[in-house]
mmCIF file of C-alpha atoms in Angstrom:
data_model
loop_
_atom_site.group_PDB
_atom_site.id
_atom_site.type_symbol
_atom_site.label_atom_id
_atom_site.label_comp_id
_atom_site.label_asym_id
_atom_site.label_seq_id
_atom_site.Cartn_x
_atom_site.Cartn_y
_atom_site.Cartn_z
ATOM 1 C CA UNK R 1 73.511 -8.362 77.347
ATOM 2 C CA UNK R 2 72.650 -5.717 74.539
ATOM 3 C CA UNK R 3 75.733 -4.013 73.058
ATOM 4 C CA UNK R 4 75.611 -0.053 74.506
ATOM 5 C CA UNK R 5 74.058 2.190 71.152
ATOM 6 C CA UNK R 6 77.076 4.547 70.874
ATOM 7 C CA UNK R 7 76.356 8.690 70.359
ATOM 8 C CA UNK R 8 78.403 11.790 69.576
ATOM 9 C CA UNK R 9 77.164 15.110 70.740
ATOM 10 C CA UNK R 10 77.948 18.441 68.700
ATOM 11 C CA UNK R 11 76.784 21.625 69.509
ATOM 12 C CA UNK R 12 79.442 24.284 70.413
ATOM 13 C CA UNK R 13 77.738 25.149 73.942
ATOM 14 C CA UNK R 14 79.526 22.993 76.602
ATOM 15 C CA UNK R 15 76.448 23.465 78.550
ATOM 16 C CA UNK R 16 74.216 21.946 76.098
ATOM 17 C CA UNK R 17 76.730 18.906 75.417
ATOM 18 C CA UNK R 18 76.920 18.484 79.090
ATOM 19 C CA UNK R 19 72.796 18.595 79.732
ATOM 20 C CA UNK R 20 72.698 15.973 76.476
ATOM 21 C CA UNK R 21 75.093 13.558 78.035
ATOM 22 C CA UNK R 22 73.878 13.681 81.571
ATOM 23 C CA UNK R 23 70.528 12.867 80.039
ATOM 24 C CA UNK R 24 71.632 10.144 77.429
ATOM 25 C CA UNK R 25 74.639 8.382 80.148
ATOM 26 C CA UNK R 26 71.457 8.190 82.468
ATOM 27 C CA UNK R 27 70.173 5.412 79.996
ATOM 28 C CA UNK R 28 71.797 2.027 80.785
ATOM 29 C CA UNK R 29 71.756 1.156 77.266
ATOM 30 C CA UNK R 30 73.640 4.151 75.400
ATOM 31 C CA UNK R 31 76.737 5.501 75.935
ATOM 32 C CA UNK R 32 78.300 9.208 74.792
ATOM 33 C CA UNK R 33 81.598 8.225 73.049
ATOM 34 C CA UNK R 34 82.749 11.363 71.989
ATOM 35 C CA UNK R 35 81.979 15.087 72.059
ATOM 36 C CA UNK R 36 82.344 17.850 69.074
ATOM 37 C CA UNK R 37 82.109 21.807 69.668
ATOM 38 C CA UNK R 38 82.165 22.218 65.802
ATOM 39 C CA UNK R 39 81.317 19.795 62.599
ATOM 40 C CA UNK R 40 84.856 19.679 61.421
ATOM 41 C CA UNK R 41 85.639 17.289 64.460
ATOM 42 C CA UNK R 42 82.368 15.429 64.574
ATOM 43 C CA UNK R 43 83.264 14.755 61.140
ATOM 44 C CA UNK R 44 86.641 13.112 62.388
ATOM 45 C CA UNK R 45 84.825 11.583 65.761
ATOM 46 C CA UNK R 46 82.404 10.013 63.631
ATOM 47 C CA UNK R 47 85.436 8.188 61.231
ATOM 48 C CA UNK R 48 87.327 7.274 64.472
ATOM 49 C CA UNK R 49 84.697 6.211 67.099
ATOM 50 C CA UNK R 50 82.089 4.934 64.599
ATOM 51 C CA UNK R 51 79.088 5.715 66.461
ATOM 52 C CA UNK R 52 75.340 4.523 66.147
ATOM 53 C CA UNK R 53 73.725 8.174 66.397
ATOM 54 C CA UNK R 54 74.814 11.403 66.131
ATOM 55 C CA UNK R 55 72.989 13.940 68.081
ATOM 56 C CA UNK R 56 74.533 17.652 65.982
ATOM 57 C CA UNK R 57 73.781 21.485 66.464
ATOM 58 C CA UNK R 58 73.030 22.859 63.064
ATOM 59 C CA UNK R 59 74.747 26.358 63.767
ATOM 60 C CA UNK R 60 78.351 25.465 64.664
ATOM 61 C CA UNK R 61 81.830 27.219 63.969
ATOM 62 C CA UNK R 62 84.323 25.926 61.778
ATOM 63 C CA UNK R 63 82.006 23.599 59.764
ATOM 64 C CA UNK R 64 78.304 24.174 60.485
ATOM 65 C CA UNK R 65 76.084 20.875 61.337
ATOM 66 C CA UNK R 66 74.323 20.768 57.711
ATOM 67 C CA UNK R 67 77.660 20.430 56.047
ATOM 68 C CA UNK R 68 79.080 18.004 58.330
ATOM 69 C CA UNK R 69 75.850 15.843 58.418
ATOM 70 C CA UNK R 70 76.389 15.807 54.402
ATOM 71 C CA UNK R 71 79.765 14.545 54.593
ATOM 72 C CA UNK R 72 78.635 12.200 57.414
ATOM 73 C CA UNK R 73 75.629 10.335 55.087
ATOM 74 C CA UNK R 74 78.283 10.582 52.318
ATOM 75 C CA UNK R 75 81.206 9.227 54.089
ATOM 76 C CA UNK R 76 80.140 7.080 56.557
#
C-alpha cells in the first residue's frame, strides 16, 4: 500500500482547521499530521513532522502565512 501524503493545516480559525481536516482525514490516502494557528509554529511543525503539503492561511498572528511560506521554500 501507498505511503499516507502527510499535511499541516494553518489558519488561526479552529473552525476552519477543523472543516480542512474533516475534509482531508476523509481521504484514505492523506493524513493531517499537525495543526498551526499562526506561521511561527507551522514553521516549527513543518521542521519536526516533515510533511508533503502544507495547506496555510495567509493572514495569521505572530508570523503571517507569506513569511512563513518564505522561510518554508527556504528552509525546507
Amino acid at each position: 500500500m501507498k505511503d499516507s501524503i502527510k499535511v499541516i493545516l494553518a489558519d488561526d480559525h479552529p473552525v476552519v482547521r477543523r472543516g480542512l481536516a474533516a475534509i482531508v482525514d476523509a481521504e484514505d490516502d492523506i493524513q493531517v499530521v499537525g495543526e498551526a494557528d499562526d506561521g511561527r509554529t507551522a514553521l516549527a511543525l513543518v521542521h519536526s513532522l516533515e510533511p508533503d503539503v502544507v495547506l496555510m492561511d495567509l493572514q495569521m498572528p505572530v508570523m503571517d502565512g507569506v513569511e512563513a511560506t518564505q522561510r518554508i521554500r527556504a528552509e525546507a
